[in-house]
Tab-separated table of N, CA and C in Angstrom:
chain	number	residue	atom	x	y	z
J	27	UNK	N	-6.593	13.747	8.526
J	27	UNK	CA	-5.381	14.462	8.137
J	27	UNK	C	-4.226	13.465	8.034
J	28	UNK	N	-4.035	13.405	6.483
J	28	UNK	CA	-2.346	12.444	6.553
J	28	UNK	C	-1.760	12.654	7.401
J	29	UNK	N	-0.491	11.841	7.654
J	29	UNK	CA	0.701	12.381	8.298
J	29	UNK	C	1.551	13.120	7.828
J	30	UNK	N	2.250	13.872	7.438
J	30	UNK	CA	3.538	14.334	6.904
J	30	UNK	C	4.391	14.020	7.039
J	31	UNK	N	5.518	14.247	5.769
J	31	UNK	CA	6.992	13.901	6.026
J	31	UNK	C	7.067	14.076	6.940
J	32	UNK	N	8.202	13.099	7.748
J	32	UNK	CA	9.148	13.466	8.996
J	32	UNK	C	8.294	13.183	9.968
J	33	UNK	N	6.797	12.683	9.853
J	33	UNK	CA	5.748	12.682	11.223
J	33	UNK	C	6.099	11.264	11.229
J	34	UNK	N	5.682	10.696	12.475
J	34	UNK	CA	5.258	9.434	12.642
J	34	UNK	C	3.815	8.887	12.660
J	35	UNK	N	3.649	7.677	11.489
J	35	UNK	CA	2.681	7.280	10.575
J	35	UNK	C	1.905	6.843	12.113
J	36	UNK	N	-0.023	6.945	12.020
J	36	UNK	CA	-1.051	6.507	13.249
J	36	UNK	C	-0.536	4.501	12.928
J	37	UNK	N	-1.059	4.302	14.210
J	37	UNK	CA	-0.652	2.952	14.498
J	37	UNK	C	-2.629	2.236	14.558
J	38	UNK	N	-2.708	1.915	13.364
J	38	UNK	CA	-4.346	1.725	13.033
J	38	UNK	C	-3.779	-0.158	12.950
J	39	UNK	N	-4.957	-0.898	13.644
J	39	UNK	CA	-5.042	-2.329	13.404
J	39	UNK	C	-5.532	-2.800	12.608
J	40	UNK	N	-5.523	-3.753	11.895
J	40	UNK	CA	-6.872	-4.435	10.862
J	40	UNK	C	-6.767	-5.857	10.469
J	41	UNK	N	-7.852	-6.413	9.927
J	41	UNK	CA	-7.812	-7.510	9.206
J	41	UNK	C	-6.498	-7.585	8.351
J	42	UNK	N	-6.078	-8.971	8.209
J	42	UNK	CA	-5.066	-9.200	6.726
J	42	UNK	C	-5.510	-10.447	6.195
J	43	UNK	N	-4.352	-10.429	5.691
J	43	UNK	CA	-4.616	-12.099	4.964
J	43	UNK	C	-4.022	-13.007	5.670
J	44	UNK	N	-3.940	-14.240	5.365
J	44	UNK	CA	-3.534	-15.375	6.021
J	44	UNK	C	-3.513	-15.551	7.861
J	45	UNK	N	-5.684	-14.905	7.794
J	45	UNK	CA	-5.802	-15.032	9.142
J	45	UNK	C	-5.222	-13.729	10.288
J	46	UNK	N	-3.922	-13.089	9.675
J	46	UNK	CA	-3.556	-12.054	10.815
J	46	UNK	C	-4.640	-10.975	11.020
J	47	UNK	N	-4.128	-10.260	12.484
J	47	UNK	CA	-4.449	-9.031	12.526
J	47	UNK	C	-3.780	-8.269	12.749
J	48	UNK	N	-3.053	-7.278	11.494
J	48	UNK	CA	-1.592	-6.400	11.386
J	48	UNK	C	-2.288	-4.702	12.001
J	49	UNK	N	-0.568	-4.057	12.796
J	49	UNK	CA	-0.931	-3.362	13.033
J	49	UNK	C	0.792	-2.742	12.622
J	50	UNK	N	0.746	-1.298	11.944
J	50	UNK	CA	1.577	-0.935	11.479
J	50	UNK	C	3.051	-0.921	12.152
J	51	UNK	N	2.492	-0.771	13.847
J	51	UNK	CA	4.090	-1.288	14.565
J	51	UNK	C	4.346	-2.392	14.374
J	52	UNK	N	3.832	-2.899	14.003
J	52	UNK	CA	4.206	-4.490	13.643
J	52	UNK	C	5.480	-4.486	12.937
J	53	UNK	N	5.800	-3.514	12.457
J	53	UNK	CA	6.950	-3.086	11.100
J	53	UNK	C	7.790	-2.651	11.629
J	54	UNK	N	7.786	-2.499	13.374
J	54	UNK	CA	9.285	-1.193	13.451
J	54	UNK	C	10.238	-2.384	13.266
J	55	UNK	N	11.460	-1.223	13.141
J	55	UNK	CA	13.038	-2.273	13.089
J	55	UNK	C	12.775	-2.461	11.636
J	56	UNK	N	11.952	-2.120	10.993
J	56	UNK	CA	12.341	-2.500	9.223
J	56	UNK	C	11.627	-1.280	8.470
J	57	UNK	N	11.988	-0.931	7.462
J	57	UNK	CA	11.180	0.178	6.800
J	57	UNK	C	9.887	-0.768	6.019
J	58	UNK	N	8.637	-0.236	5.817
J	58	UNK	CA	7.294	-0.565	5.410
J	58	UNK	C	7.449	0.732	4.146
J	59	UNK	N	6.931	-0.109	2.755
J	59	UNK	CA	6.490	0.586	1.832
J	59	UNK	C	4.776	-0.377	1.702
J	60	UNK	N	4.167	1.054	2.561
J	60	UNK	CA	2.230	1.130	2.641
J	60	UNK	C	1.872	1.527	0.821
J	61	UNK	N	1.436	0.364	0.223
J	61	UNK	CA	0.495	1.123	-0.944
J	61	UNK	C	-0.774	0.432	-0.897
J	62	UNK	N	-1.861	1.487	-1.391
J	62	UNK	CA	-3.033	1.302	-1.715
J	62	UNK	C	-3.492	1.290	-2.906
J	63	UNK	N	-4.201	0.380	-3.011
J	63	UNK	CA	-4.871	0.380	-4.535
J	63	UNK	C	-6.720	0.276	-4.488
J	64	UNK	N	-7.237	0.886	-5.912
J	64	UNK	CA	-8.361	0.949	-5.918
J	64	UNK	C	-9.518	-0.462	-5.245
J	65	UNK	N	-8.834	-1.603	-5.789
J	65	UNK	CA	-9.489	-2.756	-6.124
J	65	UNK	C	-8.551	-3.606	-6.544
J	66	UNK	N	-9.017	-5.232	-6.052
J	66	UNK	CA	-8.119	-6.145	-6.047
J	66	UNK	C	-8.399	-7.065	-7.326
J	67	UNK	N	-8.141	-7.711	-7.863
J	67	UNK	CA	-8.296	-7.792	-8.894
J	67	UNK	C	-8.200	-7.508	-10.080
J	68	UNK	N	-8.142	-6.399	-10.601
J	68	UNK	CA	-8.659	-5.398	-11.667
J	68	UNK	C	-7.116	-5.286	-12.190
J	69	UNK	N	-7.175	-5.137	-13.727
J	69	UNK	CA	-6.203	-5.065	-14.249
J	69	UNK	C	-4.735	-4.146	-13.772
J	70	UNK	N	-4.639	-3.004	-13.617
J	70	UNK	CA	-4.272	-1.486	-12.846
J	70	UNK	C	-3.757	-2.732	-11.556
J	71	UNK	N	-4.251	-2.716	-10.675
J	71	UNK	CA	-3.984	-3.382	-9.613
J	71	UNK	C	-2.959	-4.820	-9.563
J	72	UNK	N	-3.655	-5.573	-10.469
J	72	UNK	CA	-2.858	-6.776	-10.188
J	72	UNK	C	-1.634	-6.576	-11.116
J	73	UNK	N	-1.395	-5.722	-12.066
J	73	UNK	CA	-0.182	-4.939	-12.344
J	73	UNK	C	0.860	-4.655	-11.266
J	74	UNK	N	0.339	-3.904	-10.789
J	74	UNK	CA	1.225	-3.454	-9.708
J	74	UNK	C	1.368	-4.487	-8.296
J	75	UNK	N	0.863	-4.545	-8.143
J	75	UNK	CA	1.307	-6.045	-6.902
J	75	UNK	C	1.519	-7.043	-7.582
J	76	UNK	N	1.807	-6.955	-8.683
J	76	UNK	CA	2.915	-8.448	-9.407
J	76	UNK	C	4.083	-7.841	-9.525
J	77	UNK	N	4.479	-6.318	-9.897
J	77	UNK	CA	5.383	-5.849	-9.956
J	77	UNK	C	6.206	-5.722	-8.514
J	78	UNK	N	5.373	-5.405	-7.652
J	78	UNK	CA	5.875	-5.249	-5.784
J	78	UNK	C	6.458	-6.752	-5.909
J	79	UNK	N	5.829	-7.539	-6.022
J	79	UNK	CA	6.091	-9.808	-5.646
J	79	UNK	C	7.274	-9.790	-6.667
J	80	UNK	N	7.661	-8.921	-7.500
J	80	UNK	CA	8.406	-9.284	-8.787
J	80	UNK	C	9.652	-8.850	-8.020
J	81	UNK	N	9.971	-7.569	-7.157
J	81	UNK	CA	10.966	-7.107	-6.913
J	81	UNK	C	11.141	-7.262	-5.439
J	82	UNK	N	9.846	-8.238	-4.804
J	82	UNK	CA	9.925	-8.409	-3.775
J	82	UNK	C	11.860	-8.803	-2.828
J	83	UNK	N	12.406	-9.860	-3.462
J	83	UNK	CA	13.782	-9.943	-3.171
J	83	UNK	C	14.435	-8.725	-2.948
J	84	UNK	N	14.074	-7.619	-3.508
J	84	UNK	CA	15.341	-6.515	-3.978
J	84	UNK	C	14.887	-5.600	-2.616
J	85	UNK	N	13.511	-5.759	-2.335
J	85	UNK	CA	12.944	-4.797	-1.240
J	85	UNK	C	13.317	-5.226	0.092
J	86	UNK	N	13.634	-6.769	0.394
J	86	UNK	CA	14.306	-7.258	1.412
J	86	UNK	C	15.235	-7.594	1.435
J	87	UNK	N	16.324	-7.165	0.731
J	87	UNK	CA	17.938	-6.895	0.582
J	87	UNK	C	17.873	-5.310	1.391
J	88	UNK	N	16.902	-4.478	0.910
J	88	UNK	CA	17.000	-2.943	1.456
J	88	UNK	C	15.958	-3.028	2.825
J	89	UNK	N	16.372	-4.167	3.465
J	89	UNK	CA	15.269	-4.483	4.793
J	89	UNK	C	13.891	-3.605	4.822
J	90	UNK	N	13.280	-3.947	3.984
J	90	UNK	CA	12.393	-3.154	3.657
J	90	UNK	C	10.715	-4.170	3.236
J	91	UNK	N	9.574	-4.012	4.311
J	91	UNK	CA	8.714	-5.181	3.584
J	91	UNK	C	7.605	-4.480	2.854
J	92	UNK	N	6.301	-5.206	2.670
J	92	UNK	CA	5.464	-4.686	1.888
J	92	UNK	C	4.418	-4.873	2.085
J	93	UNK	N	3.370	-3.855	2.054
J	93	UNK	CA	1.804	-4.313	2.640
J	93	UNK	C	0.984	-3.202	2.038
J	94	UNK	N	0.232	-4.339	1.293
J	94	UNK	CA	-0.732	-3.557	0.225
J	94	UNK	C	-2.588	-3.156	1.243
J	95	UNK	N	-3.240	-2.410	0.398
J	95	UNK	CA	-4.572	-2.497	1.303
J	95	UNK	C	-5.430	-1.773	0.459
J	96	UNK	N	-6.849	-2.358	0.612
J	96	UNK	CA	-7.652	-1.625	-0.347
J	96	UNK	C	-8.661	-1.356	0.470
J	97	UNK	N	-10.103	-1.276	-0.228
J	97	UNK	CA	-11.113	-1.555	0.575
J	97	UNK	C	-12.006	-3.041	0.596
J	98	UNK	N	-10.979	-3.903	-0.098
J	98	UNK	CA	-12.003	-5.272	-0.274
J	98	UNK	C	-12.171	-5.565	1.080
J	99	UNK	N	-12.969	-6.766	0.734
J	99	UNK	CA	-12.876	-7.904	1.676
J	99	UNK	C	-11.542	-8.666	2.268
J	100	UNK	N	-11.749	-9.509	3.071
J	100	UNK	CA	-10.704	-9.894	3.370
J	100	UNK	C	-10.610	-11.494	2.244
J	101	UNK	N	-12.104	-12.449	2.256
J	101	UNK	CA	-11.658	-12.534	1.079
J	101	UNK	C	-11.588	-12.440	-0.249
J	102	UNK	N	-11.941	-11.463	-0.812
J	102	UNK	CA	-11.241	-11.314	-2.078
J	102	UNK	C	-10.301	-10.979	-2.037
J	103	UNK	N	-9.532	-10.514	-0.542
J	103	UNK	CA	-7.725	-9.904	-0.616
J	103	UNK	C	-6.989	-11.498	-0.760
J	104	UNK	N	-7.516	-12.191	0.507
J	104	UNK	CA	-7.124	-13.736	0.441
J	104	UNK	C	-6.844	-14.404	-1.022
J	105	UNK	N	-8.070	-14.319	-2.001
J	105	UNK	CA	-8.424	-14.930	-3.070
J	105	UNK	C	-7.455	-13.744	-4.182
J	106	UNK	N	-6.657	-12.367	-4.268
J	106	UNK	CA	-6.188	-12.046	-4.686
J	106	UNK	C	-4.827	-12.245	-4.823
J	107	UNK	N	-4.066	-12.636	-3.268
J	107	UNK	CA	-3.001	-12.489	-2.768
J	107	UNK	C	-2.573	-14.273	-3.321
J	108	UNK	N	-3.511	-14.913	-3.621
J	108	UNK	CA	-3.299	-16.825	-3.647
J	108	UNK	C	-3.105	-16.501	-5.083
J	109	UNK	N	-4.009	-16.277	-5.707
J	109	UNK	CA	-3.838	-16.152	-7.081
J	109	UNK	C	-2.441	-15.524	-7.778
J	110	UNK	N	-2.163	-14.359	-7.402
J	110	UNK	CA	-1.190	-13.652	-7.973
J	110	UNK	C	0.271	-14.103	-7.026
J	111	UNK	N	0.595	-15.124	-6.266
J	111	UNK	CA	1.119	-15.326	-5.280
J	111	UNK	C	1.909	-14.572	-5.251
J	112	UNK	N	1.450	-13.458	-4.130
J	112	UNK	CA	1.883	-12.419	-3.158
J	112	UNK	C	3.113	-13.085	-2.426
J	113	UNK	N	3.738	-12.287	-2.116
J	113	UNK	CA	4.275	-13.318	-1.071
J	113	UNK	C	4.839	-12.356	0.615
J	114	UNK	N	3.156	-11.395	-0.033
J	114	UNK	CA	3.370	-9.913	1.109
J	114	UNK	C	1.943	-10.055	1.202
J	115	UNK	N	1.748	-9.681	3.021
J	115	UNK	CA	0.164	-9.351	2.889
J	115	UNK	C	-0.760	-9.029	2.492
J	116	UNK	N	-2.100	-8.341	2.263
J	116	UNK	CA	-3.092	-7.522	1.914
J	116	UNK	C	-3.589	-7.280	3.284
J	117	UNK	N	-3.861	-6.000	2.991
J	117	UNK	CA	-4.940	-5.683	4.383
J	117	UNK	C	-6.500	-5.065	4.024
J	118	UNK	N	-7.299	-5.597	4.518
J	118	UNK	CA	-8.919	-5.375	4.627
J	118	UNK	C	-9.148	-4.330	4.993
J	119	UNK	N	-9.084	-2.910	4.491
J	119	UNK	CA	-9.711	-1.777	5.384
J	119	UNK	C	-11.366	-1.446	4.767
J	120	UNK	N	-12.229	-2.573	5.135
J	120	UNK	CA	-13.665	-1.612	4.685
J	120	UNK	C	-13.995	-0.944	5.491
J	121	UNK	N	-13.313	-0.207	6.361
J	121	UNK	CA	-14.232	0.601	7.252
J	121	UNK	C	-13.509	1.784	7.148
J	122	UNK	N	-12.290	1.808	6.058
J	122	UNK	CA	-11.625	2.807	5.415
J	122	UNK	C	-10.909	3.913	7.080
J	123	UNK	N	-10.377	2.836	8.028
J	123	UNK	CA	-9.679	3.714	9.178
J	123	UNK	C	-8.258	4.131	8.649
J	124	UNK	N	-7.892	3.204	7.893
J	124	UNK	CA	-6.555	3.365	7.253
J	124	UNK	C	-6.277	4.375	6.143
J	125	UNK	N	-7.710	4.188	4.874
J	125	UNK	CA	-7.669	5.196	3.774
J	125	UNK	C	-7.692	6.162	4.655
J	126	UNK	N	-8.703	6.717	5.348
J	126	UNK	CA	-8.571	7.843	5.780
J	126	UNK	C	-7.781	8.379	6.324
J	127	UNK	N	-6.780	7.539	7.636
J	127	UNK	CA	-4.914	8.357	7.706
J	127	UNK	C	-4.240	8.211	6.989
J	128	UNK	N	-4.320	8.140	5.844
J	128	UNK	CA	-3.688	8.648	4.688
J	128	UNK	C	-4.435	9.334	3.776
J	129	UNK	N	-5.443	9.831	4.184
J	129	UNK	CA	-5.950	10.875	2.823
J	129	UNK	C	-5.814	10.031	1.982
J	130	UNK	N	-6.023	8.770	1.542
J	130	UNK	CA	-6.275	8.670	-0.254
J	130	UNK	C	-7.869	7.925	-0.591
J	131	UNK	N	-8.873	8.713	0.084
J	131	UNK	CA	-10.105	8.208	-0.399
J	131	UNK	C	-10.420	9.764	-0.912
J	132	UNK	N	-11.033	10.075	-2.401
J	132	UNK	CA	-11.264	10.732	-3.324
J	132	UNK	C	-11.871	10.473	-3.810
J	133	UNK	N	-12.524	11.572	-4.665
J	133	UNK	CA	-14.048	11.708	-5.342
J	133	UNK	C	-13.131	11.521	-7.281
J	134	UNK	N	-13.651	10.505	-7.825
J	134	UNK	CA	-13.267	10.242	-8.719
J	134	UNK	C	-14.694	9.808	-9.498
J	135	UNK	N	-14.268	10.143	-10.807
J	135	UNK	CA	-15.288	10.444	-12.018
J	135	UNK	C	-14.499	9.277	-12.934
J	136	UNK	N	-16.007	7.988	-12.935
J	136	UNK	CA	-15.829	6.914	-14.168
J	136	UNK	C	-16.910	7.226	-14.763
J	137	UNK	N	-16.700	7.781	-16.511
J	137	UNK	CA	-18.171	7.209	-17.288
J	137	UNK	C	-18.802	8.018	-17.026
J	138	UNK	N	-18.451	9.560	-16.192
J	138	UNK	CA	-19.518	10.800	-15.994
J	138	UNK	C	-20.168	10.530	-14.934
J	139	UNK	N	-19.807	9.340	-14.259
J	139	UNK	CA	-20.135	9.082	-12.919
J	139	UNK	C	-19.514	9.661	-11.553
J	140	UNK	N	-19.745	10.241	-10.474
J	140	UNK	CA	-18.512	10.691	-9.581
J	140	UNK	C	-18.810	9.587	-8.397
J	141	UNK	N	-17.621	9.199	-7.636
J	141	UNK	CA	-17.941	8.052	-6.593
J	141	UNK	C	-16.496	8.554	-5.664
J	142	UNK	N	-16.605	8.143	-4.791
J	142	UNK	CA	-15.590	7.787	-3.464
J	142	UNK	C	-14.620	7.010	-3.728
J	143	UNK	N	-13.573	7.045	-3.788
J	143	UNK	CA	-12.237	5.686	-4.119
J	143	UNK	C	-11.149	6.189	-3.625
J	144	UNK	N	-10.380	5.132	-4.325
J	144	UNK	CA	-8.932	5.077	-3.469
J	144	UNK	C	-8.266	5.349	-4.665
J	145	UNK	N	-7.850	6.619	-4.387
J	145	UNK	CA	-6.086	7.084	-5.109
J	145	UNK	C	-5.721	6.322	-4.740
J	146	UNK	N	-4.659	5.353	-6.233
J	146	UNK	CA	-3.373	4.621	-6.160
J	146	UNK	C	-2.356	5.868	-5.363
J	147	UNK	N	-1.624	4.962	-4.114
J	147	UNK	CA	-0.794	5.826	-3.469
J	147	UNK	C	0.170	4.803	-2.411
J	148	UNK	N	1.437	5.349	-2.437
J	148	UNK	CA	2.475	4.516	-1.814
J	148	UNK	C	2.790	5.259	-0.669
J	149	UNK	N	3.251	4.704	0.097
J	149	UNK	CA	3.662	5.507	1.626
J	149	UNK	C	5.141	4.353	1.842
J	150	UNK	N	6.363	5.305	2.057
J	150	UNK	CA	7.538	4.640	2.669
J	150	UNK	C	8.322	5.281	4.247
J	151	UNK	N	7.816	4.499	4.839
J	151	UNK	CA	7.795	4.617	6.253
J	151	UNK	C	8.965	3.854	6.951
J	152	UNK	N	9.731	4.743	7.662
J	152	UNK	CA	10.833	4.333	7.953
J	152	UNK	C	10.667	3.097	8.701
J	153	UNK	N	12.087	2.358	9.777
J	153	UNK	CA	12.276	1.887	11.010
J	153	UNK	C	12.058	2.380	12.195
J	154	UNK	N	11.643	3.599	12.352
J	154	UNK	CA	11.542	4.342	13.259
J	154	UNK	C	9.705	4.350	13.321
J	155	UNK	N	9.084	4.143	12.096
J	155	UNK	CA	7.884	4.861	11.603
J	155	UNK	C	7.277	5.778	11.439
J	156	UNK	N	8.647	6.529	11.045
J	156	UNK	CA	8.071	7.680	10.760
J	156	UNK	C	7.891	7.966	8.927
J	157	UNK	N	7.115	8.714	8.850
J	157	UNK	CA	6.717	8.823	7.240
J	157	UNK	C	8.146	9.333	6.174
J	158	UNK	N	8.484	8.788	5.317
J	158	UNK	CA	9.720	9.635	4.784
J	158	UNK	C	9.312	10.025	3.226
J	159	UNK	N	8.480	9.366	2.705
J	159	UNK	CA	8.231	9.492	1.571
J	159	UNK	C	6.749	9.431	0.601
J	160	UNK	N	6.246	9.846	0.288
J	160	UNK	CA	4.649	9.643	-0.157
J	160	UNK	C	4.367	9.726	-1.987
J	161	UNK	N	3.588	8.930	-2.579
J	161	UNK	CA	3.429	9.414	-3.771
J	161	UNK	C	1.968	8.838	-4.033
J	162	UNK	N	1.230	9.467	-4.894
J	162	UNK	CA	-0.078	9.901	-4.816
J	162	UNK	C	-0.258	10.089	-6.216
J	163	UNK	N	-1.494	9.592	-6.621
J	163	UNK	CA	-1.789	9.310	-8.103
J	163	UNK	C	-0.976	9.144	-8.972
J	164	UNK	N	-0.646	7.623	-8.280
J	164	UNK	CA	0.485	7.102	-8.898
J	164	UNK	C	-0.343	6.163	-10.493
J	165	UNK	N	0.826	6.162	-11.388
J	165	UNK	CA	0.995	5.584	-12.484
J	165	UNK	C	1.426	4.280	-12.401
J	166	UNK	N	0.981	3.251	-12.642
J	166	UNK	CA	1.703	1.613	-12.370
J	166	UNK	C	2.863	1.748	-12.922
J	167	UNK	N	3.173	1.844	-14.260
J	167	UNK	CA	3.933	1.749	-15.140
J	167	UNK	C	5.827	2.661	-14.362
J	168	UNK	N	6.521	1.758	-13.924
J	168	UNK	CA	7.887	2.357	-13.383
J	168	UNK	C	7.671	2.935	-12.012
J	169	UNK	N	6.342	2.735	-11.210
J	169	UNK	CA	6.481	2.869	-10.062
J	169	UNK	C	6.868	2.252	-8.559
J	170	UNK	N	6.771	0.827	-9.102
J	170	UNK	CA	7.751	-0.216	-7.748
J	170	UNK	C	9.276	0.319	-8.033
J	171	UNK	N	9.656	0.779	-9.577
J	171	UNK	CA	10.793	0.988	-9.298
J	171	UNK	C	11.708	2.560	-8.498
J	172	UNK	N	11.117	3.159	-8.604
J	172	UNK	CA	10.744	4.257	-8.228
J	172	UNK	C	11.064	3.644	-6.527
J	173	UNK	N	10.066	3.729	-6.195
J	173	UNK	CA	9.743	3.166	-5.189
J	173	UNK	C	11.127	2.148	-4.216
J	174	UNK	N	11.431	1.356	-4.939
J	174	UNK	CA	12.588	0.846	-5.066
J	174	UNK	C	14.060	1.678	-4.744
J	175	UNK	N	14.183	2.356	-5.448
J	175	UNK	CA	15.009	3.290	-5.464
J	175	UNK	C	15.727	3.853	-3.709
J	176	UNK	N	14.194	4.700	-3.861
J	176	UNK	CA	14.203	5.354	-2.259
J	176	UNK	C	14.129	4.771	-1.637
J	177	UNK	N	13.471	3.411	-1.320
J	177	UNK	CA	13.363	2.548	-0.096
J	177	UNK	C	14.986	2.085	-0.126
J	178	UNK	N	16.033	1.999	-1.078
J	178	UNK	CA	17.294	1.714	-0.898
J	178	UNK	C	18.050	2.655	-0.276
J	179	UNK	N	17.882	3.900	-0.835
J	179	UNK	CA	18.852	5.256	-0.603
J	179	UNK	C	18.264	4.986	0.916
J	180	UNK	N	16.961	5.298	1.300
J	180	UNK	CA	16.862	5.005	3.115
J	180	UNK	C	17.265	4.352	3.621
J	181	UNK	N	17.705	2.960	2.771
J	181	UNK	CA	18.074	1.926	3.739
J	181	UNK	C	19.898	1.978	3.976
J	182	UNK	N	20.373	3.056	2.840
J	182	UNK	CA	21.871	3.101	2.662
J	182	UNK	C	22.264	2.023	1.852
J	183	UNK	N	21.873	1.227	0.808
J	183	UNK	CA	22.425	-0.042	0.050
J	183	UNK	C	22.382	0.726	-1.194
C-alpha cells in the first residue's frame, strides 16, 4: 500500500551508486523528488534523467535533491548514471522493496505480451518526509518541469 498525501513516506534501505547504501531518511532537512523508471538505459528513460541532470541546479536552489530507481542492477545503474553524467544517484531495487511502497509495479502489455513493470512515476517528499505530491504514468515530455514547479511552490522560492 503506497503512502498517501500528507503520510510519511516507509524508510526502505538499498543499494546505490557510487558504492552507497541510501536510505530515504537520508533526505530529511531537504525535500526528495523519488522517480522511477522502467529501465536504465532505454530511450524513455535516459530522456528523462537527462532532463532531472539538466535542471538539476534549479532543484537545488529549491533545496530539493534527486534519486532515481529502477529495478536494474546496481551496475547497469553505475554504468547508466557515468554515461549520462548524473550528477544524482540511482538506486538498485531488484528485490522491488521500494517499487512496492510505492505501488508502481504493474501489469503492462508490450507486443500483446503482458509482464510486471514499473510505471514511470515521481514522488515529492517533503523535509519532514512526508509525501506531498505523486504523479503516475507519467509522460517524459514537460515532466521535470512540472515537477519543478511544485518542488519550488513547497520549497516557497
Amino acid at each position: 500500500m503506497s503512502p498517501a498525501i500528507g503520510e510519511t513516506i516507509p524508510d526502505i534501505e538499498l543499494p546505490a551508486t557510487g558504492g552507497k547504501t541510501l536510505k530515504l531518511s537520508d533526505y530529511r532537512g531537504r525535500q526528495l523528488v523519488l522517480y522511477f523508471y522502467p529501465k536504465a538505459s532505454t530511450p524513455g528513460c535516459t530522456q528523462e534523467g537527462q532532463d532531472f541532470r539538466d535542471a538539476a541546479d534549479a532543484f537545488a536552489a529549491a533545496d530539493t535533491a534527486i534519486l532515481g530507481a529502477s529495478r536494474d542492477g546496481i551496475k547497469a545503474q553505475e554504468n547508466f548514471k557515468t554515461k549520462q553524467s548524473f550528477g544524482f544517484d540511482l538506486i538498485s531495487d531488484k528485490e522491488e522493496a521500494l517499487c512496492k511502497a510505492f505501488d508502481v509495479i504493474k501489469l503492462k502489455k508490450m507486443y500483446g505480451k503482458e509482464s510486471l513493470g514499473i510505471e514511470r512515476s515521481t514522488f515529492l517528499i517533503d523535509a519532514e518526509g512526508v509525501l506531498r505530491r505523486e504523479w503516475r504514468q507519467v509522460k517524459v515530455k514537460g515532466h521535470v518541469e512540472e515537477v519543478l514547479a511544485a518542488a519550488q511552490e513547497l520549497a516557497g522560492v
